[in-house]
Each structure stands twice: as C-alpha cells, then as structure tokens.
mmCIF file of C-alpha atoms in Angstrom:
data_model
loop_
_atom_site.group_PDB
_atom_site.id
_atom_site.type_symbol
_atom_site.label_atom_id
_atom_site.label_comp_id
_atom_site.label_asym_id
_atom_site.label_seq_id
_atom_site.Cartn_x
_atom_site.Cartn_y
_atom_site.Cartn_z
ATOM 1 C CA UNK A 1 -3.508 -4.671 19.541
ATOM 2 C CA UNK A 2 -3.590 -7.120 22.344
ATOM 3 C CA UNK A 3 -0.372 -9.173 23.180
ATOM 4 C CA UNK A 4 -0.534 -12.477 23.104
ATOM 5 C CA UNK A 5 -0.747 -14.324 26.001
ATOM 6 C CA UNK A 6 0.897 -17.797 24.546
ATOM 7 C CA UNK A 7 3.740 -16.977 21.256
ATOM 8 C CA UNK A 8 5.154 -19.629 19.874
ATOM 9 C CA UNK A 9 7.726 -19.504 17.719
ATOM 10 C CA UNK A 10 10.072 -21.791 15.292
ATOM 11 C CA UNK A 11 9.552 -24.523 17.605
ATOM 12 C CA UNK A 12 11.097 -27.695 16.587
ATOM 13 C CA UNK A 13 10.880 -31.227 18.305
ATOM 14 C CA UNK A 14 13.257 -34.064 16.624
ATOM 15 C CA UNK A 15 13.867 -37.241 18.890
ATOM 16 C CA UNK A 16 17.299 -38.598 17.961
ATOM 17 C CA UNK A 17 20.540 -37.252 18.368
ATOM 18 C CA UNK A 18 21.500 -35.513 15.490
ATOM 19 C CA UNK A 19 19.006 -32.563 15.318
ATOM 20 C CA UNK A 20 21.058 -30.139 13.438
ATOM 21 C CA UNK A 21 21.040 -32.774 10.130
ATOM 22 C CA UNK A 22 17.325 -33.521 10.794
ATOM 23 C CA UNK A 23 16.288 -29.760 10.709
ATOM 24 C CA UNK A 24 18.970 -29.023 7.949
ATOM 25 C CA UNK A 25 16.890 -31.456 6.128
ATOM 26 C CA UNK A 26 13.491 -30.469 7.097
ATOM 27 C CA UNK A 27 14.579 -26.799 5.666
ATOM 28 C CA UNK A 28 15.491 -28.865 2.472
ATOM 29 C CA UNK A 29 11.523 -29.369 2.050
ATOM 30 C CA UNK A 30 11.609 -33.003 3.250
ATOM 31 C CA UNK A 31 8.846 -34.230 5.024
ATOM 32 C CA UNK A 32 8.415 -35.864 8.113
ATOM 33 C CA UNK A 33 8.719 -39.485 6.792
ATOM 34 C CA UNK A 34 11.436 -38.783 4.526
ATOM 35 C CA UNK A 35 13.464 -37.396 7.187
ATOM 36 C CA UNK A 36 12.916 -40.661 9.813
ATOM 37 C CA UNK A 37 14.071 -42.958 5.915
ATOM 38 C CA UNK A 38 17.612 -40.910 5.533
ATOM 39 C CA UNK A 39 18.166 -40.263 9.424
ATOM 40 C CA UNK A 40 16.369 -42.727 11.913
ATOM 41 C CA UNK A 41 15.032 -39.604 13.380
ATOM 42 C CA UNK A 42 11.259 -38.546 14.322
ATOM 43 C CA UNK A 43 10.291 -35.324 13.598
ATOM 44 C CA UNK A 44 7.282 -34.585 16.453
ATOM 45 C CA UNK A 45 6.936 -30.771 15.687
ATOM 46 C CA UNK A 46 8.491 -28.885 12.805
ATOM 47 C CA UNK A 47 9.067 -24.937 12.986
ATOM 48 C CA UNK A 48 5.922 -24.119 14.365
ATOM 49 C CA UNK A 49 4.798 -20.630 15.147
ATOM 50 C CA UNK A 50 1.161 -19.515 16.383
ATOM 51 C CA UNK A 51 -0.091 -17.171 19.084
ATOM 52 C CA UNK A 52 -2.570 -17.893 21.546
ATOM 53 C CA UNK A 53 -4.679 -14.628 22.999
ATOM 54 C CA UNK A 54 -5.654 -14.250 26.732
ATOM 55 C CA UNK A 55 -9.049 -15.878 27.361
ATOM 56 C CA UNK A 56 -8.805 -17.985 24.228
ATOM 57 C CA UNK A 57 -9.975 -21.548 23.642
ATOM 58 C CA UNK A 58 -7.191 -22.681 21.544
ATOM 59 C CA UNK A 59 -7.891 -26.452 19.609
ATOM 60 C CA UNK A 60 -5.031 -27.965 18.771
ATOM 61 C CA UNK A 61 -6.687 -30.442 15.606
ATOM 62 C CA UNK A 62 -5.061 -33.633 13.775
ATOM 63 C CA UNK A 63 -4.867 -37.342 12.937
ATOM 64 C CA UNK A 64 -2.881 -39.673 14.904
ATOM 65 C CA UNK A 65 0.903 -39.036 14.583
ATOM 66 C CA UNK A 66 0.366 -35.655 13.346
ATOM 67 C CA UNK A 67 2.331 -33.648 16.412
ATOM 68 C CA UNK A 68 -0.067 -31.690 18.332
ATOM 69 C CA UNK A 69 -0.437 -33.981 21.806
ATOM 70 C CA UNK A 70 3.920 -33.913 21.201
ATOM 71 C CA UNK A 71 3.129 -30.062 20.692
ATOM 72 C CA UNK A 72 0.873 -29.253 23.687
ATOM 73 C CA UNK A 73 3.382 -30.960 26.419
ATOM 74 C CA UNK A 74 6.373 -28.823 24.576
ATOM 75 C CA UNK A 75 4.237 -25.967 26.106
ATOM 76 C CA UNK A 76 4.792 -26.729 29.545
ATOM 77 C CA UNK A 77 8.070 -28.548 28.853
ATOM 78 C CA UNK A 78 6.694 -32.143 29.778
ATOM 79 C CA UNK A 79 8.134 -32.505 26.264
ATOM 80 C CA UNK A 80 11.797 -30.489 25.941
ATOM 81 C CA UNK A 81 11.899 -27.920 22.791
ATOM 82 C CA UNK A 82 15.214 -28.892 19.873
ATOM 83 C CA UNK A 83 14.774 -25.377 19.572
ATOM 84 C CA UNK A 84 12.808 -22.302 19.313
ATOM 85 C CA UNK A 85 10.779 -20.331 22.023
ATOM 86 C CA UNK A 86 7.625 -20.400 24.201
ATOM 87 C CA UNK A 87 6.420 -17.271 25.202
ATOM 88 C CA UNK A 88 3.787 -17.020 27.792
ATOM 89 C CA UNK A 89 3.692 -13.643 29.392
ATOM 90 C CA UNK A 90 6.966 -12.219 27.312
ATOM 91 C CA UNK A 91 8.747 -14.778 29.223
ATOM 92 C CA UNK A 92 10.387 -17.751 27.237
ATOM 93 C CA UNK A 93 9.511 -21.235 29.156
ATOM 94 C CA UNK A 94 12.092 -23.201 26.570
ATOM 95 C CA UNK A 95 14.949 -21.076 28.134
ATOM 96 C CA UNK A 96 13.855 -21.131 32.294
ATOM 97 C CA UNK A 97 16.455 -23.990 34.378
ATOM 98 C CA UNK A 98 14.689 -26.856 35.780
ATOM 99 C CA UNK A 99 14.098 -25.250 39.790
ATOM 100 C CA UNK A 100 12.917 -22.331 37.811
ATOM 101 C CA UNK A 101 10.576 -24.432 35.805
ATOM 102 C CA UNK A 102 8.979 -26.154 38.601
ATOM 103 C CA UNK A 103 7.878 -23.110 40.493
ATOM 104 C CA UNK A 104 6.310 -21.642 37.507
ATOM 105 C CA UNK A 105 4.363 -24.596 36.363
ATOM 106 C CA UNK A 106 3.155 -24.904 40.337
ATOM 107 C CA UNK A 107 2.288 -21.361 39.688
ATOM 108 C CA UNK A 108 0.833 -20.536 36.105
ATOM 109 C CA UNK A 109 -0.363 -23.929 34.335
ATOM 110 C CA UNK A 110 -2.259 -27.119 34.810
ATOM 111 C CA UNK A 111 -2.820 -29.955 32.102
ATOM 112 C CA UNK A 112 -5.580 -32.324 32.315
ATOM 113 C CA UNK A 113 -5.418 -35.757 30.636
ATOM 114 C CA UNK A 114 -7.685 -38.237 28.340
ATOM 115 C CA UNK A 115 -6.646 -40.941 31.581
ATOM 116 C CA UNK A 116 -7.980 -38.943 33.899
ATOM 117 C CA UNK A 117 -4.809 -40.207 35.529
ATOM 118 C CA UNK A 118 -6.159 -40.022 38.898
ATOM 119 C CA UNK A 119 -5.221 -41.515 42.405
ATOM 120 C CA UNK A 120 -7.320 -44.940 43.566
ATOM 121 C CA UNK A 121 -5.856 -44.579 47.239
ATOM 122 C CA UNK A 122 -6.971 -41.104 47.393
ATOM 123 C CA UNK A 123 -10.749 -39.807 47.953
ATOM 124 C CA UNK A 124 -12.548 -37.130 45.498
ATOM 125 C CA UNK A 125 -11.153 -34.454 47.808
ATOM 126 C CA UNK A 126 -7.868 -35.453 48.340
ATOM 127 C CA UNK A 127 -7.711 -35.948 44.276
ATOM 128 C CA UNK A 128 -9.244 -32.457 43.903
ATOM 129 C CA UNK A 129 -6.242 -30.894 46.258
ATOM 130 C CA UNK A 130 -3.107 -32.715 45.161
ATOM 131 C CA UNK A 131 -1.792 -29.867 42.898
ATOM 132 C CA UNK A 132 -2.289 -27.689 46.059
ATOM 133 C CA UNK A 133 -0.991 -29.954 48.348
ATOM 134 C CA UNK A 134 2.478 -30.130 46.495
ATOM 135 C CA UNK A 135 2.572 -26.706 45.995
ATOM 136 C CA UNK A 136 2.780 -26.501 49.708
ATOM 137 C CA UNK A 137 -0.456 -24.869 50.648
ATOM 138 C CA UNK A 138 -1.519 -26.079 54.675
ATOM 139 C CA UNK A 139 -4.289 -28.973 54.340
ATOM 140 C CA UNK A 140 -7.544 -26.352 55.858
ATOM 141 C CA UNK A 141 -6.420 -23.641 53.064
ATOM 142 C CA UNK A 142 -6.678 -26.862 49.891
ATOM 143 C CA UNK A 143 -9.532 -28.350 51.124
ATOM 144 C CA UNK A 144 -11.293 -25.230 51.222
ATOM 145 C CA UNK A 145 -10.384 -24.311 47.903
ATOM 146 C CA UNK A 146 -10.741 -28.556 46.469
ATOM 147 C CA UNK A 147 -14.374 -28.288 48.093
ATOM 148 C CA UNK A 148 -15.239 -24.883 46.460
ATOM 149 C CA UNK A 149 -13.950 -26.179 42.684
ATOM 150 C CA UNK A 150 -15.733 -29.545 43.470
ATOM 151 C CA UNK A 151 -19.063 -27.329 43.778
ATOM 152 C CA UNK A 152 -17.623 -25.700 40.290
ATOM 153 C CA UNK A 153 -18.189 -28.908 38.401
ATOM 154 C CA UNK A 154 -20.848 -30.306 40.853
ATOM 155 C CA UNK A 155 -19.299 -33.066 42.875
ATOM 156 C CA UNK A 156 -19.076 -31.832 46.026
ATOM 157 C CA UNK A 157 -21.599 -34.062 47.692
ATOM 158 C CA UNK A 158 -19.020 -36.955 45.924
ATOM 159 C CA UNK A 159 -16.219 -35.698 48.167
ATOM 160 C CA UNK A 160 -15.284 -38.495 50.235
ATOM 161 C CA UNK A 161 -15.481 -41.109 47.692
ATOM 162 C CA UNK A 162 -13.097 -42.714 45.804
ATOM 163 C CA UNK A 163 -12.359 -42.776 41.784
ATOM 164 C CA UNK A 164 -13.124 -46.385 41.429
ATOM 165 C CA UNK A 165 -17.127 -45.170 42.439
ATOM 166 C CA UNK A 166 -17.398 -42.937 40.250
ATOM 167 C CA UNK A 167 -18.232 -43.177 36.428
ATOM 168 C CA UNK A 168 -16.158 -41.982 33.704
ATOM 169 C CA UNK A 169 -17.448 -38.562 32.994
ATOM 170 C CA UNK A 170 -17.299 -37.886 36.931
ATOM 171 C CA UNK A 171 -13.723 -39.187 36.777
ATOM 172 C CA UNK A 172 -12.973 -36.480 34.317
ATOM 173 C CA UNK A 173 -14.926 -33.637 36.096
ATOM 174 C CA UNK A 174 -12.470 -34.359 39.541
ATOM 175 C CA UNK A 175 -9.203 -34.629 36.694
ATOM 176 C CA UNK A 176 -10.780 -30.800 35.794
ATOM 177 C CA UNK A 177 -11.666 -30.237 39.389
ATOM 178 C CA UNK A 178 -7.668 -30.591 40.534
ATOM 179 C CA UNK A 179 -6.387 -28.814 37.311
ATOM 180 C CA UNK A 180 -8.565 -25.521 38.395
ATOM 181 C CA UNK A 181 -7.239 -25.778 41.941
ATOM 182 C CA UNK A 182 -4.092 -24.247 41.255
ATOM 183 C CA UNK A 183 -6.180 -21.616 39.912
ATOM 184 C CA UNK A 184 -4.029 -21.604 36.427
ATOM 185 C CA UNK A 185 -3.241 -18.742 33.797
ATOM 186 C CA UNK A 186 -3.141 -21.230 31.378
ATOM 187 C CA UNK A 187 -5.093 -24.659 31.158
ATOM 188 C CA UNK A 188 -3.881 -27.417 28.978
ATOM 189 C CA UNK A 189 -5.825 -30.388 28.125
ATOM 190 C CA UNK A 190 -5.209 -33.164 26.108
ATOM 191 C CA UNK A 191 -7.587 -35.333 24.186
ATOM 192 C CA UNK A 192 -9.636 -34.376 27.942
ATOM 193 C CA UNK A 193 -12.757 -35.346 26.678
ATOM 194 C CA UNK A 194 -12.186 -38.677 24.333
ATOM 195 C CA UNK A 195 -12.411 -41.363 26.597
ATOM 196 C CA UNK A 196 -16.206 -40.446 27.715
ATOM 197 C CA UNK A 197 -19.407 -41.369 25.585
ATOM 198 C CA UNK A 198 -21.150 -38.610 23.425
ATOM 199 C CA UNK A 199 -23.430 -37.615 25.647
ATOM 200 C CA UNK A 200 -21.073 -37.221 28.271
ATOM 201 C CA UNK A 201 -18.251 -35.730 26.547
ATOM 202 C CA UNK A 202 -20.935 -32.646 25.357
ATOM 203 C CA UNK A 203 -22.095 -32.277 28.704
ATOM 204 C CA UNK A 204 -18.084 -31.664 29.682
ATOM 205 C CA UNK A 205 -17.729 -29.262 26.526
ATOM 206 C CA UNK A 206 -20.655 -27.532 28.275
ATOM 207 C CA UNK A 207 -19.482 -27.746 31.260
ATOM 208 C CA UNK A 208 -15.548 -26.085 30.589
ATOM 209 C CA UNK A 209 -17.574 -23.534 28.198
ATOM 210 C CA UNK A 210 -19.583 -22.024 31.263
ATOM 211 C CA UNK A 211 -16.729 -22.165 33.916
ATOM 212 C CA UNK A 212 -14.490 -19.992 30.825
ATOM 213 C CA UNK A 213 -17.155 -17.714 30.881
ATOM 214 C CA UNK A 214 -16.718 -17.281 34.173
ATOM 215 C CA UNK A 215 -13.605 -17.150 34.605
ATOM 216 C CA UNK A 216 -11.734 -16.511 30.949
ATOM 217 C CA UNK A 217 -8.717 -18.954 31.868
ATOM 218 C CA UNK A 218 -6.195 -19.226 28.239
ATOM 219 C CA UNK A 219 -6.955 -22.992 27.250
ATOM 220 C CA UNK A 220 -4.841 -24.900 24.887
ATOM 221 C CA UNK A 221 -7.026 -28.042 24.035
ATOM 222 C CA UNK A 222 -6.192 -31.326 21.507
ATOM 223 C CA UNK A 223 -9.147 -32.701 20.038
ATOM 224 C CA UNK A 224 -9.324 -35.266 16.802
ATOM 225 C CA UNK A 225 -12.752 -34.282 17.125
ATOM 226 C CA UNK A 226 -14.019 -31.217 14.579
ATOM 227 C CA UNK A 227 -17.408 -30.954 16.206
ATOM 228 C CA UNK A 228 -15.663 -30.736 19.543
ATOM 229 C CA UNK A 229 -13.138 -28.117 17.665
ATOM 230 C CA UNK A 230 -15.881 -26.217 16.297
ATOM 231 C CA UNK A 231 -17.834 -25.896 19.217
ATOM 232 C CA UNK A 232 -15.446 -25.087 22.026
ATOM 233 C CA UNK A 233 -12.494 -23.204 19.852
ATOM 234 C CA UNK A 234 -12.084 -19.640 19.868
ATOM 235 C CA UNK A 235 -9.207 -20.597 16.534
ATOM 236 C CA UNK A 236 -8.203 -24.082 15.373
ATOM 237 C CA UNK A 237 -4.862 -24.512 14.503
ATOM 238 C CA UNK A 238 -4.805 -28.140 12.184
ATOM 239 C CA UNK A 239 -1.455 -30.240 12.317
ATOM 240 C CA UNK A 240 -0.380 -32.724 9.630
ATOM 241 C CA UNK A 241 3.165 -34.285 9.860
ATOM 242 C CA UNK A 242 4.420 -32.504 12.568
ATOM 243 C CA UNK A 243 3.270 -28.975 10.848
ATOM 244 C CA UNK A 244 0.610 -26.482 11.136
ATOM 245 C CA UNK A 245 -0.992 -26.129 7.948
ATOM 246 C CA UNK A 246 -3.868 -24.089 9.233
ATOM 247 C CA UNK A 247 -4.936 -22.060 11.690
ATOM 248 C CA UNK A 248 -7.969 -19.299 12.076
ATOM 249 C CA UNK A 249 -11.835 -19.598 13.655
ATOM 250 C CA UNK A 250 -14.149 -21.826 12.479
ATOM 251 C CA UNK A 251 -15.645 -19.879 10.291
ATOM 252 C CA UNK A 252 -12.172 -18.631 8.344
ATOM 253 C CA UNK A 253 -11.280 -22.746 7.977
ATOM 254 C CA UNK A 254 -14.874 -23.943 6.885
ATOM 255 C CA UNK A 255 -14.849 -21.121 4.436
ATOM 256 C CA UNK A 256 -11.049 -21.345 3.053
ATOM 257 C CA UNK A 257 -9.531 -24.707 3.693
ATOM 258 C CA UNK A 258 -6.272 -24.620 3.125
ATOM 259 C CA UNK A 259 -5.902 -27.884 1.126
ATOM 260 C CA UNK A 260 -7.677 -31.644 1.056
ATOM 261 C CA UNK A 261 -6.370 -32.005 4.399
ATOM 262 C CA UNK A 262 -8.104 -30.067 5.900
ATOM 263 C CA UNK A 263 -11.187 -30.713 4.123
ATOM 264 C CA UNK A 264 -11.431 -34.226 5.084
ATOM 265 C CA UNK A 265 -12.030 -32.901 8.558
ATOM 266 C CA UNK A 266 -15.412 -31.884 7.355
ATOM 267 C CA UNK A 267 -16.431 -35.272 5.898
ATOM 268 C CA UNK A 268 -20.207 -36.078 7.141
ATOM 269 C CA UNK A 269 -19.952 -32.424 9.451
ATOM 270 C CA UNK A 270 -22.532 -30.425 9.078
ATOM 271 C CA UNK A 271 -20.435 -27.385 8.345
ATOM 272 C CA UNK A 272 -23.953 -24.803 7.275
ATOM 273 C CA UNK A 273 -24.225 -23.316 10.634
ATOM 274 C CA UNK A 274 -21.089 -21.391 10.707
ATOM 275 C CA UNK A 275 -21.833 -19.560 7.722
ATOM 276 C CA UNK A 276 -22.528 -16.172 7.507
ATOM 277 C CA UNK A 277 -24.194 -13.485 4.918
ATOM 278 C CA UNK A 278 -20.750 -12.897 3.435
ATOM 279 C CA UNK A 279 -20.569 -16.382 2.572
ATOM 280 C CA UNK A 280 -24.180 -16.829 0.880
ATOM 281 C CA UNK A 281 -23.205 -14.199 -2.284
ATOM 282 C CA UNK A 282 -25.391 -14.733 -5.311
ATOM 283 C CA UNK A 283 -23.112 -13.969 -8.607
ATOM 284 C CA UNK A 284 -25.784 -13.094 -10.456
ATOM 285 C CA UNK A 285 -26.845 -10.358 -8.628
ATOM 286 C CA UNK A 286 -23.305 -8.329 -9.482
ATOM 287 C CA UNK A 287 -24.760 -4.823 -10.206
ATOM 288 C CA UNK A 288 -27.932 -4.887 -8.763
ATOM 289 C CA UNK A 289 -29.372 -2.120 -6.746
ATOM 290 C CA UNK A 290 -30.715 -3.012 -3.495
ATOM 291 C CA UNK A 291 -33.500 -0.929 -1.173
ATOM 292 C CA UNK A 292 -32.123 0.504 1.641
ATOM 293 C CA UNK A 293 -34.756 -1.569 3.109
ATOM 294 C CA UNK A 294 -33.684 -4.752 2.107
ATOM 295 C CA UNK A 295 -29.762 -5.064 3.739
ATOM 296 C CA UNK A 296 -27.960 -6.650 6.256
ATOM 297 C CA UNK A 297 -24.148 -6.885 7.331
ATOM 298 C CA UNK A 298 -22.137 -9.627 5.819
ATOM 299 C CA UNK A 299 -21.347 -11.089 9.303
ATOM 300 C CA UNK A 300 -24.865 -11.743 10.237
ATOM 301 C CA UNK A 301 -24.984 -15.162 10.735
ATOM 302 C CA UNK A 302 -26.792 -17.862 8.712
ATOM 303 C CA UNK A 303 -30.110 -18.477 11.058
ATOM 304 C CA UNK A 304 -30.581 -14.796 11.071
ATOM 305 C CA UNK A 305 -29.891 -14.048 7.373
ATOM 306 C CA UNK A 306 -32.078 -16.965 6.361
ATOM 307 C CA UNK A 307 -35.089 -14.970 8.671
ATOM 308 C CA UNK A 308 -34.808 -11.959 6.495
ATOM 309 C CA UNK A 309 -34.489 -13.222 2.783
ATOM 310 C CA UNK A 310 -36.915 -15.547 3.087
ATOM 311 C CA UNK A 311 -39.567 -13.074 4.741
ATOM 312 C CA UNK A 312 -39.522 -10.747 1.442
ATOM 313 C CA UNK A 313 -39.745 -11.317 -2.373
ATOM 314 C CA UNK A 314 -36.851 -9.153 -2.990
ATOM 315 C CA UNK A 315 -33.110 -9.494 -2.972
ATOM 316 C CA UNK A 316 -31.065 -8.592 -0.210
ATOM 317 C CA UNK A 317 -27.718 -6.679 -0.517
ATOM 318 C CA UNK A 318 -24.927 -7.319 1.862
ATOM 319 C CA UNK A 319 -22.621 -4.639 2.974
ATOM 320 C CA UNK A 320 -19.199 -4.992 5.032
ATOM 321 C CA UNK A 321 -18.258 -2.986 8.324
ATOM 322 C CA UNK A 322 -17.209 -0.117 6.113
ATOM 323 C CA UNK A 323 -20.520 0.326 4.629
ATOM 324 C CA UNK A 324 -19.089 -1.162 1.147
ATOM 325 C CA UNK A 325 -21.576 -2.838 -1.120
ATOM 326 C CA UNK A 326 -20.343 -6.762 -1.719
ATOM 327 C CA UNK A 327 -23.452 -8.193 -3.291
ATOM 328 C CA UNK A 328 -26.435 -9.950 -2.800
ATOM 329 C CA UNK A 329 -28.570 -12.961 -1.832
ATOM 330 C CA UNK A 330 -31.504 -13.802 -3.017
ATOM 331 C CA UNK A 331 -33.881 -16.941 -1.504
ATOM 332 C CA UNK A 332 -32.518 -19.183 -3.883
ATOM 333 C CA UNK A 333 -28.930 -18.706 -3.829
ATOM 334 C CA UNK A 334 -29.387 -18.554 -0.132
ATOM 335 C CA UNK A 335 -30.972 -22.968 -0.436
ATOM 336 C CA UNK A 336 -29.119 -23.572 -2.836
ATOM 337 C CA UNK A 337 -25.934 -22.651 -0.637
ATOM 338 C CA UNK A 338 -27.365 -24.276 2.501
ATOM 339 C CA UNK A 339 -27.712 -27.567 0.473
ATOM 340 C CA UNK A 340 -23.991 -27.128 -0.525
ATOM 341 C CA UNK A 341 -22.397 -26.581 2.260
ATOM 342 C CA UNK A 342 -24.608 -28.754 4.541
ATOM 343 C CA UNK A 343 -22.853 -32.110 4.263
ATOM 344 C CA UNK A 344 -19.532 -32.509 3.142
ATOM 345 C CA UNK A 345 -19.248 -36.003 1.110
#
C-alpha cells in the first residue's frame, strides 16, 4: 500500500487557555457550541484524523465556521496544533522548533490565498519570485524560474506590469504563479478560487487540473463550493463544527452520505454524472440470468452504461472486479434512476 504523503492525526485546535477542560469536554460528546457556553473557549478543529496520498487533490468542504480554512493553516503551522500530529513525509511538522520550521516551509510547501494577497509596489515578475527571493536564491536564478512558471499559467508577456493592471482572475494566476516557484511538495490553497466570477474561477480549476497533470504536486484545497469539490478532488473530506464527518471520492459521498449534512451539499447539484453501473441496480431483476452478451462492470460509468442498455431490448447484468454477479439494469430502472438522482431538492 502506498504511504501517505500528508497523516493527520488527533489534531485538536481550541483558542483559549484552558485546553485540557475544553478537550476533556469535547471527549464528553459536547459539541462545539456547547463547549464555547460552559468554557468561553472556541473549538476550531476537534480530533481530526485523515490521510492525504502523494499526487492527491485533497478538498477540504464546509459552511462558514465549520474548521477547515482553521484546519488547512494547522498544516503548515500558520495556525499552532493544541495537540496531535502532522505527518508529511513520516516527519511530524506539529513537533519541528520554529528555525526548523522556517526552512522546511521555504523548502516543501506553498499556500495560495482567496486575497490573492499580492504586492502593489512590486511588478508581475517580482510578485512571481518573492518566495524565491526570500529563500535566498541570486536574482538571474528567480527570475529565470518566475518567467518560466509565468509561461505555466500564461502571463509571461504580463511580466513587467503591476497587480493593480491586471484583472482578478490574472491576479490569482500570478498568487499561483509565486506559490509554484518554490517548486512545492505540497500546495495549499485556501478558498483560491472564490473571489473570481464563474467563468473565471472554472477556467482556474482547469487551469491547476492540467499543471497537476503535469506535474502531480499533493494539493490540500478549501472550497464551500461542491461543484468545485467534485470536479477538482481526488477525496472530499466535509467538516461541520470543527469535525470531519465525511470523507471519500465523489462518488463514495454522492452515493452514501453520511447524514443530512452532508446531503444539503447536493441541494440543486446535479449529482447523475458521478454515478456508475453499480449504482443503477434494478431490484427486480434479483435472480435473473443475463447473456454473456449483455454485461458490463459495475464501475463503468453512467454515460457509458446508459450507451449499452439503451442500445438492446434486454437486461444487462453487472458484475464486480471479481467476476461476482450483483444484478441488473434494465432501460427503465436505468431513467428512472437518472431522474432520481439528477437534482437533489
């Protein structure tokens, strides 16, 4: 099995100063607002454990207040851990001293922001290098490198200008452009993409899904956005009160939600596409017995299934990766599924 490249583990975040009665109550089963009534403390992340594999898109997913922006600067310690550990690489972030800390985030990570938080005084380029520049590296060697990651997400010709020309979805592409400087192991972005106007923010999803497949960088990303969640996320991991109360691939939380929660995310989504054959069962084919002609694996996916039941008259029977009969779909199960699943209302 591959390691992990991000493990996460009991991590706790209280702000106040009595952490040890705040967690002692958490344990209790109190919840997040109960806890702030009896103590006058926040609880920001509570015992949190996940795992993040190399290359992965990971989207962190929740309302307002719900922990995961807290949760994604506990990563690189912007945020400091009440406990637990942070595991990138089998080394534990939440335990390295501050000098120690600074060369490794100069080193290994780079966040990107919904502000774009960039520089006025300073041009495209000089925006593109700063990670570089306080990392040390000799102006020729970051403005060769700014330039070449400027060409990445297509602003190079916009090099010598400043933010304050630019539009908003340009503003973001130079906040990725300096962020993939450093060249990181592991990108974190928050909200990255909010700020810009539909059209703009898919053309950035699109954007950061080619360069991954370039490159296969570890991203940690916070969205409020499922769309943006479904499309970009390799898992989902879906935060309410300071806890994770779900986590798996699209697919795994459209098809098992773990509680109302969750399925309010997919109010008004059109949830049909993720769907596969295993998903599109018809009960009332139980027992039937299906031409070897007429099959398909339950992990073909909807657009595909939908081709091959309704091309024929007969039913189709599914089978799993071990060859194992789970039932069948026939054209009308298969609509009447579709119309289901569809639109969440």
């Amino acid at each position: 099995m591959q390691q992990p490249k991000v493990s996460v583990r009991s991590l706790y975040k209280i702000f106040g100063n009595n952490i040890a009665e705040a967690q002692k109550l958490l344990a209790q089963g109190l919840s997040k607002d109960e806890v702030f009534s009896k103590t006058g403390h926040v609880v920001g992340v509570n015992n949190v454990s996940f795992d993040v594999a190399p290359g992965d898109i990971y989207v962190l997913m929740g309302l307002s207040g719900s922990g995961k922006s807290t949760l994604i600067r506990l990563i690189n310690r912007l945020v400091e851990p009440s406990s637990g550990s942070i595991n990138i690489d089998g080394e534990d972030i939440a335990a390295l001293p501050p000098h120690a800390l600074v060369k490794w985030r100069r080193r290994r990570v780079a966040m990107v922001f919904q502000s774009f938080a960039l520089m006025p005084h300073r041009s495209v380029l000089d925006n593109a290098a700063f990670g570089l520049e306080m990392a040390g590296t000799p102006r020729k060697a970051r403005e060769e490198r700014a330039m070449a990651v400027l060409s990445q997400v297509g602003l190079q010709t916009y090099a010598g200008k400043y933010p304050a020309q630019l539009s908003g979805g340009m503003q973001q592409r130079v906040g990725l452009a300096r962020a993939l400087a450093v060249d990181p192991d592991i990108l974190l972005m928050d909200e990255a993409f909010s700020a810009l106007d539909p059209l703009k923010r898919v053309e950035m999803q699109s954007l950061m899904l080619d360069l991954q497949r370039e490159h296969r960088r570890t991203v940690i990303f916070v969205s409020h956005d499922l769309e943006e969640a479904l499309r970009i996320g390799s898992r989902i991991g879906i935060m309410e009160g300071g806890n994770l109360v779900q986590e798996g691939t699209a697919h795994e939380i459209i098809t098992r939600p773990a509680n109302d929660y969750v399925r309010r995310f997919f109010k008004g989504v059109d949830t049909s596409r993720y769907l596969t054959a295993g998903d599109l069962l018809d009960p009332s084919l139980q027992g039937h017995t299906f031409s070897d002609h007429h099959r398909m694996s339950s992990r073909t996916p909807l657009p595909e299934a939908m081709k091959i039941v309704l091309g024929i008259e007969h039913p189709v029977g599914v089978f799993d990766e071990t060859n194992r009969l789970l039932g069948g779909i026939s054209a009308r199960s298969l609509l009447q599924k579709i119309a289901q699943e569809a639109r969440h209302v």
